Coordinates of C-alpha atoms and ligand atoms in Angstrom, one line a residue:
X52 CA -24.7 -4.8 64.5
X53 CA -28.2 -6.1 63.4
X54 CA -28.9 -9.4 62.4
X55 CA -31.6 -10.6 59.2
X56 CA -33.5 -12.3 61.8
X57 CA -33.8 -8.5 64.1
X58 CA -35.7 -6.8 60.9
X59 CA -39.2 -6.6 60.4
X60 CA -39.9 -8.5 57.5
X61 CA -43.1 -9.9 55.9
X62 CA -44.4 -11.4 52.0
X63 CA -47.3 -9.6 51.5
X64 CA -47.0 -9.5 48.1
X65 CA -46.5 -12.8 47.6
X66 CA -49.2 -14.0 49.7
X67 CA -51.4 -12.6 46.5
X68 CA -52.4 -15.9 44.1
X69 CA -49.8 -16.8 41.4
X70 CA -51.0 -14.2 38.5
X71 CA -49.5 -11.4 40.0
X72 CA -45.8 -12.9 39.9
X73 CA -43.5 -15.8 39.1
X74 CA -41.4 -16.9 42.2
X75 CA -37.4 -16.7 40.9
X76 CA -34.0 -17.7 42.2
X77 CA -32.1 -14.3 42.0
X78 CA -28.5 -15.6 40.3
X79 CA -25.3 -14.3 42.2
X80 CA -23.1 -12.1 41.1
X81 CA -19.9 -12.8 41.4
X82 CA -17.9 -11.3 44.2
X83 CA -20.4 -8.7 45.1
X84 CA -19.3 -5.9 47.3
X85 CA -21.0 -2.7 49.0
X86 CA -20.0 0.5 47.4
X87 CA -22.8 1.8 48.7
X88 CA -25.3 2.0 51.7
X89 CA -27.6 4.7 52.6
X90 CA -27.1 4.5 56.7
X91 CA -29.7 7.1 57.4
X92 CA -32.1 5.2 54.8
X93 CA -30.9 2.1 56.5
X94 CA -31.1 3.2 60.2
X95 CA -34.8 4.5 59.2
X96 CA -35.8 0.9 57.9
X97 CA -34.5 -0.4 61.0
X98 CA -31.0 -1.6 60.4
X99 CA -28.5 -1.1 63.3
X100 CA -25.3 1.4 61.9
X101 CA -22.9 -0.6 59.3
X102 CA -25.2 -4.0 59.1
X103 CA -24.5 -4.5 55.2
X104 CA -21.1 -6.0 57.0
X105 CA -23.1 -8.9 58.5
X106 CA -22.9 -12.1 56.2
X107 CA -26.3 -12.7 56.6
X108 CA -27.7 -9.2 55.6
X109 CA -25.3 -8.8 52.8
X110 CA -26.2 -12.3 51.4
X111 CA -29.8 -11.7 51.3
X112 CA -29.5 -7.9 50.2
X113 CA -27.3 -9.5 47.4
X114 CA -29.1 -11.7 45.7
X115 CA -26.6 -14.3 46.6
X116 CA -28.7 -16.3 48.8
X117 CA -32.3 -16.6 49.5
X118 CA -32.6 -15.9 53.3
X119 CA -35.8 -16.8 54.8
X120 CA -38.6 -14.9 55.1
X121 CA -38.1 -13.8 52.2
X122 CA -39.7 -15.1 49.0
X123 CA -38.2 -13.4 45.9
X124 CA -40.4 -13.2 43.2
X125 CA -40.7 -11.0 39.7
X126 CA -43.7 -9.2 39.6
X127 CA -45.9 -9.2 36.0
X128 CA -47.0 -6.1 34.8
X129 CA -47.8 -5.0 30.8
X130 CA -47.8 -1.0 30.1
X131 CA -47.8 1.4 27.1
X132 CA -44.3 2.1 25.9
X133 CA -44.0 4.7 23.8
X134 CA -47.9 4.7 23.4
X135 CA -48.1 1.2 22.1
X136 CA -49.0 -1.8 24.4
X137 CA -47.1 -4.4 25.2
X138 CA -47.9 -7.3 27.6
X139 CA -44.9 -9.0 27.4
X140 CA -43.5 -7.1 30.6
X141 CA -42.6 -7.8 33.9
X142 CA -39.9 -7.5 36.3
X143 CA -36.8 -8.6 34.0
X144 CA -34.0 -7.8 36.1
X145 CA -35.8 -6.9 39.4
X146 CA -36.9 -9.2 42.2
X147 CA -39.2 -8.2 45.2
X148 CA -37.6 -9.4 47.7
X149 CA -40.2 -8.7 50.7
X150 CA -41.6 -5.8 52.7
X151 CA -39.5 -4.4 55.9
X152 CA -41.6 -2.4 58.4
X153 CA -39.4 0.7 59.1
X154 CA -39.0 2.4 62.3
X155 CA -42.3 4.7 61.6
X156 CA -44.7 1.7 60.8
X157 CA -44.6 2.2 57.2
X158 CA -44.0 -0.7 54.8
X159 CA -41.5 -0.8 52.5
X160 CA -40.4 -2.9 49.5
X161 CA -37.3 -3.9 49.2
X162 CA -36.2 -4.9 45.8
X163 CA -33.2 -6.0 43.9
X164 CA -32.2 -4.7 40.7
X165 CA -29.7 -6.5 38.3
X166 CA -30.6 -10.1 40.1
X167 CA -30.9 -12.2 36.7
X168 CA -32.7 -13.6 34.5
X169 CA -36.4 -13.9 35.4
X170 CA -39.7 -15.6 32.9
X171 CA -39.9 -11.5 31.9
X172 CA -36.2 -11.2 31.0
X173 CA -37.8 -11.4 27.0
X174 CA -34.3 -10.5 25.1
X175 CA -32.5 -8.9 28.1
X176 CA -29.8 -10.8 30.5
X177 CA -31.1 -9.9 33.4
X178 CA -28.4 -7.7 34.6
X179 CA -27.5 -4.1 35.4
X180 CA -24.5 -2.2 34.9
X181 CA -22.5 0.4 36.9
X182 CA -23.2 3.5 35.6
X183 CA -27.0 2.8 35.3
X184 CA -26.9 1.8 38.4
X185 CA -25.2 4.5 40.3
X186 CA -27.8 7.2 38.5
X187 CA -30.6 5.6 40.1
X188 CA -28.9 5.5 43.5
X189 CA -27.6 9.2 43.3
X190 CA -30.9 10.8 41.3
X191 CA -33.3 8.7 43.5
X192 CA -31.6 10.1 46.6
X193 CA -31.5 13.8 45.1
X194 CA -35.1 13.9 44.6
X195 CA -35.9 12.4 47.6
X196 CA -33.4 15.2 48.9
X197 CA -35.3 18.2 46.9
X198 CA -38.8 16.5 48.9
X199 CA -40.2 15.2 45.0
X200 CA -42.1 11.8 46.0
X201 CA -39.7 8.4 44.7
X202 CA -38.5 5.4 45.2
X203 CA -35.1 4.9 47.5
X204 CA -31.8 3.5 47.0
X205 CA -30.9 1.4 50.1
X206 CA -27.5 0.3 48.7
X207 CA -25.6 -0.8 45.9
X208 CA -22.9 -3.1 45.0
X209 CA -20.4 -3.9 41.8
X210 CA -19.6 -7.1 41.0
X211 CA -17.3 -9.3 39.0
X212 CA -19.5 -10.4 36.0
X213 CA -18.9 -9.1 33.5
X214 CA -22.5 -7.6 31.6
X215 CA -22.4 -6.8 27.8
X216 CA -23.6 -3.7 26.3
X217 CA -22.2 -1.3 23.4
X218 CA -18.8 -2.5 25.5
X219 CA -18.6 -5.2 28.3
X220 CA -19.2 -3.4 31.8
X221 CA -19.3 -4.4 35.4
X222 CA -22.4 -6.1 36.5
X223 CA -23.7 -4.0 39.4
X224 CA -26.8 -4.1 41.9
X225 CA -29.3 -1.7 43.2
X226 CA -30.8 -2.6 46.5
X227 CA -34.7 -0.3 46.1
X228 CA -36.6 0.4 48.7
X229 CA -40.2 2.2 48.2
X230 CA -43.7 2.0 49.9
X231 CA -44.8 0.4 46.5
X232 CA -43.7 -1.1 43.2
X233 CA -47.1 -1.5 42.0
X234 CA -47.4 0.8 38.4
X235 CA -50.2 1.5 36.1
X236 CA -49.3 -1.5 33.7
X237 CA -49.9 -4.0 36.9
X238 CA -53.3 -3.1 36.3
X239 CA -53.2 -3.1 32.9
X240 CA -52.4 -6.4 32.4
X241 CA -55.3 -7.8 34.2
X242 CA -57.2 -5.8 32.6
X243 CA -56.2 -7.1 29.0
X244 CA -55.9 -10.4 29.9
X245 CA -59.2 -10.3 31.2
X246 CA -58.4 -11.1 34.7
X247 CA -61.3 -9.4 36.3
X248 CA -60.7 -10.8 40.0
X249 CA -57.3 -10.4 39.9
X250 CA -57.9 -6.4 38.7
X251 CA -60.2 -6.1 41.8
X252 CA -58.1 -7.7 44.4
X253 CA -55.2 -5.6 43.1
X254 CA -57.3 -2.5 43.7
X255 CA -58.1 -3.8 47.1
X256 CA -55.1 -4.6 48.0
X257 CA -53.6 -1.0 46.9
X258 CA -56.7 0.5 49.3
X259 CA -55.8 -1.8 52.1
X260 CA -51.9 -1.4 51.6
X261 CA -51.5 2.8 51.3
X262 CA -54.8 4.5 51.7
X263 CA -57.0 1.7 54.2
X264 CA -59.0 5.1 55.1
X265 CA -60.3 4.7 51.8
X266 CA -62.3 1.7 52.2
X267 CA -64.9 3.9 54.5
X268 CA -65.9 5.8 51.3
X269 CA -69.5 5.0 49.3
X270 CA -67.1 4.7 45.9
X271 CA -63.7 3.0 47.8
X272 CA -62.5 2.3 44.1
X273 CA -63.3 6.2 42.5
X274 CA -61.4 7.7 45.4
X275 CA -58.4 5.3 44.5
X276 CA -58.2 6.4 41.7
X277 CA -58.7 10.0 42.4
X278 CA -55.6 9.6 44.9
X279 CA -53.5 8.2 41.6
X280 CA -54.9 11.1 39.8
X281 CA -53.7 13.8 42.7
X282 CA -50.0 12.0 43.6
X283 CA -49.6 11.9 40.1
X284 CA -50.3 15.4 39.4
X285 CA -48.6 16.3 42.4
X286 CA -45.4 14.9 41.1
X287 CA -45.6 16.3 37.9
X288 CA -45.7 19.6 39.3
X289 CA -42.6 19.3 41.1
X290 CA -41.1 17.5 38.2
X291 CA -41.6 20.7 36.1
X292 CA -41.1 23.7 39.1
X293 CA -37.4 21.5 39.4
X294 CA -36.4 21.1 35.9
X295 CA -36.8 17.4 36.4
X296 CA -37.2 15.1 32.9
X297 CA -37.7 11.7 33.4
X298 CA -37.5 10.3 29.7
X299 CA -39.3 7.2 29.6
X300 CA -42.7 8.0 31.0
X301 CA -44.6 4.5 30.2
X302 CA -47.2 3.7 32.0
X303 CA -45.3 0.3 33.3
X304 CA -42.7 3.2 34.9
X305 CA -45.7 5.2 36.4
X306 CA -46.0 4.2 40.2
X307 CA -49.4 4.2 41.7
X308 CA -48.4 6.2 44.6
X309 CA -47.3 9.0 42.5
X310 CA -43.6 8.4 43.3
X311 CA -40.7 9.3 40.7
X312 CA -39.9 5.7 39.2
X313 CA -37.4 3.7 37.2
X314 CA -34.3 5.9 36.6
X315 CA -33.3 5.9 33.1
X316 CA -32.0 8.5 30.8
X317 CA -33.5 11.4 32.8
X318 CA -31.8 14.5 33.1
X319 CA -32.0 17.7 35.3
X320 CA -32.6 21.2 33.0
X321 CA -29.2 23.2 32.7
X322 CA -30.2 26.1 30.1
X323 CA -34.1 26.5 30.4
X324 CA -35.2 24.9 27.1
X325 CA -38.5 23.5 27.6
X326 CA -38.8 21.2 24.5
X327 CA -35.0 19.5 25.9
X328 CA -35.5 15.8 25.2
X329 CA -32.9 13.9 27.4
X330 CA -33.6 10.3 25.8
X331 CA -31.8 10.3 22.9
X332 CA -34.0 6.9 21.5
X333 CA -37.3 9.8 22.0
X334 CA -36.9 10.8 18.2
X335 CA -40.2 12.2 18.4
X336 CA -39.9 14.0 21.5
X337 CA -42.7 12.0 23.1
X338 CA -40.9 12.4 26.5
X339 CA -39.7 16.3 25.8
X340 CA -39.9 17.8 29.6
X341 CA -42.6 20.1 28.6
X342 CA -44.9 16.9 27.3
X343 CA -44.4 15.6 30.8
X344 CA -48.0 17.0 32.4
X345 CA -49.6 15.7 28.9
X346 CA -48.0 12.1 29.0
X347 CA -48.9 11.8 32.3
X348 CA -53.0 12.4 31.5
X349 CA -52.5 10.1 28.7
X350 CA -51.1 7.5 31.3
X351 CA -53.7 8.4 33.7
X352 CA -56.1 7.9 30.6
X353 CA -55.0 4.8 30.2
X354 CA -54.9 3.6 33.7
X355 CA -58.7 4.6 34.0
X356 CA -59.7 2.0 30.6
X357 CA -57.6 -0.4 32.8
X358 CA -60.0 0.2 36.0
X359 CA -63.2 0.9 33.7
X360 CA -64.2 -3.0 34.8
X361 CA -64.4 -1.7 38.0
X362 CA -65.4 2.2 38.3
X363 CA -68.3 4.1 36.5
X364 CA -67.0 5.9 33.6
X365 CA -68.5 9.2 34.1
X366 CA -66.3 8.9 37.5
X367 CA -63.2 7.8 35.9
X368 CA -63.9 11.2 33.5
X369 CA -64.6 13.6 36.1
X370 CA -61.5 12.3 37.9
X371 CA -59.5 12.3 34.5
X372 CA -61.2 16.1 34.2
X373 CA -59.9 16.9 37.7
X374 CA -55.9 16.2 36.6
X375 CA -55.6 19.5 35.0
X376 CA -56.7 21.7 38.1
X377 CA -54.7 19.6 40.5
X378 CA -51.8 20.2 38.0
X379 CA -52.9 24.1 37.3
X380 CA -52.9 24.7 41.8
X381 CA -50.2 22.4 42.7
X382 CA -47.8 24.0 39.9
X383 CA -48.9 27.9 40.7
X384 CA -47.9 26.6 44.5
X385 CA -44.3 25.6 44.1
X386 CA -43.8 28.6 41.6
X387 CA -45.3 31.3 43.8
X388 CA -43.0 29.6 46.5
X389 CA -39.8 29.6 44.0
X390 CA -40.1 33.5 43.3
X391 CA -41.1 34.0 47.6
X392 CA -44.4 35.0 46.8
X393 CA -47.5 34.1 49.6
X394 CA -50.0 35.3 47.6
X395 CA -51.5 35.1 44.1
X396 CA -52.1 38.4 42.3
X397 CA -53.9 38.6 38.8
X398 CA -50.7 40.3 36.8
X399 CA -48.7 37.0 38.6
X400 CA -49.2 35.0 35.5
X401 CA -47.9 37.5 32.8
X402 CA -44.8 37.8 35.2
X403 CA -44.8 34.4 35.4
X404 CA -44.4 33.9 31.4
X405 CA -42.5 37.0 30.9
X406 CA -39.9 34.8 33.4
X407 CA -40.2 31.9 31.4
X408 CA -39.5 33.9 27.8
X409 CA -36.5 35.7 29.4
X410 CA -35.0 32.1 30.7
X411 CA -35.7 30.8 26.9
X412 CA -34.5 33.1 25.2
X413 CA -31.4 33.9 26.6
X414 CA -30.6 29.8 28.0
X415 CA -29.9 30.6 31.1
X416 CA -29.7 28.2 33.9
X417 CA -32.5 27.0 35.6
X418 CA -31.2 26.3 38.9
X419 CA -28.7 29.1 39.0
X420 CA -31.4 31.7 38.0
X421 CA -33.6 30.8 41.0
X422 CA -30.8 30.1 43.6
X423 CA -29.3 33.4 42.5
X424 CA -33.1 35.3 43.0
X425 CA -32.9 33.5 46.5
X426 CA -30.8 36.0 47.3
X427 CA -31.4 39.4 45.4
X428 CA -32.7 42.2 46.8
X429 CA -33.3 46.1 45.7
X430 CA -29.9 47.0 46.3
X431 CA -28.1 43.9 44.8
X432 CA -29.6 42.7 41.5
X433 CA -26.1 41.7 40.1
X434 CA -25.5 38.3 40.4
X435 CA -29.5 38.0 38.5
X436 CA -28.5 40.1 35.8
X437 CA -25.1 38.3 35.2
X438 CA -27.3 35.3 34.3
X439 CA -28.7 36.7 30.9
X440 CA -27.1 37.7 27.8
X441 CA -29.9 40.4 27.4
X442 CA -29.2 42.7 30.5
X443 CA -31.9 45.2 30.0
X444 CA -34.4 42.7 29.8
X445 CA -33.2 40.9 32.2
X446 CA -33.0 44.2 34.7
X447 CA -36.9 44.9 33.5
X448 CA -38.3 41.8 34.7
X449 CA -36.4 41.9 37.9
X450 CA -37.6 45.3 38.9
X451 CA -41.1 44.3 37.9
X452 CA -40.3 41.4 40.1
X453 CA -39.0 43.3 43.0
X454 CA -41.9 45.2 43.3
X455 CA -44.3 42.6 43.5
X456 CA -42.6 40.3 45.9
X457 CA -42.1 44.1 48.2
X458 CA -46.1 44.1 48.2
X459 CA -46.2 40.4 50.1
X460 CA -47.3 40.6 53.5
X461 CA -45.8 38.2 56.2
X462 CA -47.5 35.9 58.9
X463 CA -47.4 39.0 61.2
X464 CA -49.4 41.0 59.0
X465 CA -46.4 43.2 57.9
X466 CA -44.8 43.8 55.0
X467 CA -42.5 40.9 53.9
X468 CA -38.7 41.9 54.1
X469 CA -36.1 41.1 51.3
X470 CA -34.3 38.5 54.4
X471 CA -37.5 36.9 55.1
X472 CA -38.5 36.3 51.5
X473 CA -34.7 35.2 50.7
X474 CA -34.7 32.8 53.6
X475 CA -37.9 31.0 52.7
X476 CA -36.6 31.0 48.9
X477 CA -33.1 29.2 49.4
X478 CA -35.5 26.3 50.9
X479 CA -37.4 25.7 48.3
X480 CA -35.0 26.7 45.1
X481 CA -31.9 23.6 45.6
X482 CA -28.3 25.2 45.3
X483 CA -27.1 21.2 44.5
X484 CA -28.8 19.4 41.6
X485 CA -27.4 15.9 39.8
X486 CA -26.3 17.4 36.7
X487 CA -25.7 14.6 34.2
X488 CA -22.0 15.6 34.1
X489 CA -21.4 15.4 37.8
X490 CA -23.4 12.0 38.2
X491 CA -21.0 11.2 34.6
X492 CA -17.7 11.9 36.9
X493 CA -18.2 9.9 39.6
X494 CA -19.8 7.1 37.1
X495 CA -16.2 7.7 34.9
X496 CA -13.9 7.3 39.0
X497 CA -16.2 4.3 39.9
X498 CA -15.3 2.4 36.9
X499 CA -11.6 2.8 37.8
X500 CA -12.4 1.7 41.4
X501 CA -12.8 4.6 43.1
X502 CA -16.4 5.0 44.5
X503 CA -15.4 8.2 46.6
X504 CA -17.5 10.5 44.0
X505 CA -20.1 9.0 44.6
X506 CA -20.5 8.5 48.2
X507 CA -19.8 12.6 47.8
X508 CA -22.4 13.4 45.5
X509 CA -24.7 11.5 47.4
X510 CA -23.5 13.0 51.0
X511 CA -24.1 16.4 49.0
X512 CA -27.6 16.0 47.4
X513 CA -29.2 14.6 50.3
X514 CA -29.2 18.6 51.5
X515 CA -29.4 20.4 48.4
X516 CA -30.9 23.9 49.6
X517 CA -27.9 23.6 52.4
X518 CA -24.9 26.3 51.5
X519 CA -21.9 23.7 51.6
X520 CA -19.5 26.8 51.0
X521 CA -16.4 23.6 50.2
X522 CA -18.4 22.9 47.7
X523 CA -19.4 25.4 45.8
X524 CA -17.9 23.6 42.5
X525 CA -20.7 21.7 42.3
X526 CA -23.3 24.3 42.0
X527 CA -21.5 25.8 38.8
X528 CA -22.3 25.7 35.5
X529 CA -22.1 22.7 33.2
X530 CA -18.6 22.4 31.5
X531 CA -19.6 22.7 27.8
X532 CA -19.0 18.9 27.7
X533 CA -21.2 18.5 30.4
X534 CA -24.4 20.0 28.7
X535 CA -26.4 18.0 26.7
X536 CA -24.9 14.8 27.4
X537 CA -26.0 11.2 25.4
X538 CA -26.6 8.9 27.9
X539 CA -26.9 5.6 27.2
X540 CA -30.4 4.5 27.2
X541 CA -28.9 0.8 27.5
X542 CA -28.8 -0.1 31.6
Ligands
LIG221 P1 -37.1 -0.2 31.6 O1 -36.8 0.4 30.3 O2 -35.9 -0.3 32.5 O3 -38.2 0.5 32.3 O4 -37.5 -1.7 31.3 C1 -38.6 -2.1 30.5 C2 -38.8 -3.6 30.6 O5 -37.6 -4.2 30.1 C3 -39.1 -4.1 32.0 O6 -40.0 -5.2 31.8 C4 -37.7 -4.5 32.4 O7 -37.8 -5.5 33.4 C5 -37.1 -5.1 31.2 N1 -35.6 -5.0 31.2 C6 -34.9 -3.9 31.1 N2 -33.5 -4.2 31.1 C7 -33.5 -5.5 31.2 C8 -32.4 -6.5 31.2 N3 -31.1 -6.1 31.2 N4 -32.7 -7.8 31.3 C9 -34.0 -8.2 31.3 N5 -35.0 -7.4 31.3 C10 -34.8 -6.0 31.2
LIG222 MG1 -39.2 0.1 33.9

């Protein structure tokens, strides 16, 4: 088993000067146990197999005990939430613990979520609960399952404490692991607060941390942001080609790296409907999953007035101007790749919507629909079909689609064959998703004590284009309970 002192650990980030963070005591919760640990996460990071059994490792993963080197501290950050500013943020629950150098080289935060109260906590206790805290651990692993960019969930553990929200529930911990916690409203705040060295030495610090081969480059600062602008588009394009809404896109939830962050209310499309709001506090529909490409130029907006001390702004604008062809080719790639087409062809697009119409109108499911075209071919069109109410249609599109996909050519130079095109389909088109009503039932079996579900779900969605024929439950549709789902946007 490894010990604390075997790991590669450093405090980078709070090497920085004292503006960037407040150091904080995390407070123990009481009787904290493991009912979670991501061993191949773990192994990858550099933990020997089963180490959240050593003392040591579990008292510093915990929050129970500071164990040196590390320094825990609560990062400050500001952001627009729900387009209005607020400085007032910070890490309120969260502590950065340190950075661990995984196996690879690459630098990882590890951070604890639910530690206590911290000088950001404003009207919050500090805590997490359960059921918020098991989404993040089974989404964050999905996505990183599906290959979208995000944050990681190294473990988690319940507790004893009792945490009070609509109803008291069991205070709970999220050990996070990601190559970054820094988010648009870290630069922000230095930015409002007039904080013009600390705004630089973030940005150099961000160049040095992830992209050092930027500081080579006549306009080191321009191409940073240019990298935000690309990872962020990047992600957005998967978000949409996966049905992914995230709910709460602020700009203090936006990571720099372009990495899915901060697990709320999100939800994965059942029916296509592309206005579906899955935070039910979003009145307005600010968050709607197809707003998510325009929020995210409105963050990007804002992250570029935040940087405007430092870059030109006819730079920050043609970077800004840049978002919506990044968006536009990186989109049009995983699509073409959904339907098993290698090439772009000019009627593509009207296929393209006329797919998008059909899905509306007749509310079928997302992930079903392409799983099920993963598999169709001339002479079996059935299983599509069954999906819509409006079978002629439906049977329409398909042959229009069947006859362009039977026009691809393969990396041989021959025609493309029904197999091949299948094959490379069923990679890219998940047969597992986290539906909110499967993350609900293991959420409902954990608070009785049973955390089985989830270390399923999790064992399931970390290959989700895998046939797991024993489970094929899973990949049904929604119970009509299950659809649409309030989740509580208090965590
Ligand atoms: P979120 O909605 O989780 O992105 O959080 C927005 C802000 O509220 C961040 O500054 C969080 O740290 C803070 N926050 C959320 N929940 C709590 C809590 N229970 N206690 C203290 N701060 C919190
Ligand atoms: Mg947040």
């Amino acid at each position: 088993m490894s010990s604390w002192t075997s790991l590669r650990l450093s405090t980078r980030f709070a090497s920085l000067p004292s503006a960037f963070y407040s150091q904080v005591s995390p407070t123990p919760l009481e009787n904290s146990r493991f009912i979670a640990w991501n061993e191949p996460l773990a192994l990858q990071l550099g933990f020997a197999p089963e180490a959240h059994l050593d003392a040591e490792i579990k008292q510093a993963l915990s929050g129970d005990a500071i164990v040196s080197p590390c320094q825990p501290l609560a990062m400050k950050y500001a952001g627009h939430q729900f387009g209005v500013y607020n400085p007032d943020l910070g890490d309120g629950r969260g502590l950065l613990l340190g950075e661990i150098t995984a196996q690879n080289g690459e630098v990882f935060d590890l951070h604890i979520k639910g530690a206590g109260l911290t000088p950001y906590s404003r009207m919050g206790d500090g805590r997490a609960v359960l059921r918020s805290t098991i989404r993040e651990y089974l989404c964050s692993e999905a996505m990183s399952g599906l290959g979208i960019a995000t944050t990681r969930a190294l473990g988690m553990l319940v507790s004893d404490t009792p945490v009070y929200r609509e109803k008291t529930e069991p205070g709970a911990l999220l050990i996070r692991a990601a190559t970054s916690h820094i988010r648009f409203g870290h630069f922000e705040h230095f930015f409002y607060t007039n904080q013009i060295d600390h705004l630089t030495l973030l940005a150099d610090k961000v160049i040095e941390w992830y992209w050092p081969e930027l500081s080579n480059q006549a306009k080191p600062y321009v191409a940073m942001f240019e990298r935000i602008v690309d990872n962020t588009a990047l992600m957005i394009a998967k978000w949409q080609a996966y049905g992914f809404a995230h709910g709460v896109m602020n700009t203090d939830n936006m990571s720099v790296l372009g990495q899915t962050f901060d697990y709320g209310p999100f939800a994965f499309l059942d029916d296509y409907e592309p206005s579906f709001i899955c935070n039910h506090s979003d009145y307005q529909g600010r968050y709607a999953f197809d707003q998510q490409p325009r929020v995210a130029l409105w963050n990007l907006s804002a992250l570029a007035h935040a940087l405007s001390p430092l870059i030109e702004h006819q730079d920050l604008e043609q970077a800004l101007a840049n978002y919506e062809t990044l968006l536009g080719r990186y989109y049009s790639a995983q699509m073409r790749s959904k339907l098993g087409l290698v090439s772009a062809a000019p009627q593509d697009s009207e296929l393209f919507d006329d797919m998008f119409t059909l899905l509306a109108d007749n509310h079928t499911d997302y992930t079903r629909f392409f799983r099920a075209l993963s598999s169709v071919d001339q002479d079996d069109t059935q299983a599509v079909i069954d999906l819509f109410i409006d079978r002629d249609r439906a049977r329409a599109w398909l042959e229009r689609y069947l006859a362009r996909a039977a026009l691809e050519l393969n990396g041989a130079g021959e025609l493309l064959s029904d197999e091949q095109r299948c094959l490379a389909m069923r990679k890219v088109n998940p047969k597992y998703i986290l539906r909110n009503y499967l993350a609900q039932i293991a959420i409902d079996k954990a608070e009785q004590g049973d955390y089985s579900e989830v270390q399923h779900l999790a064992a399931l969605l970390a290959n989700p284009y895998d046939e797991q024929p024993s489970h094929d439950v899973y990949a049904n549709l929604p119970p009509s309970w299950g659809k649409k789902m309030e989740i509580s946007c208090s965590s």
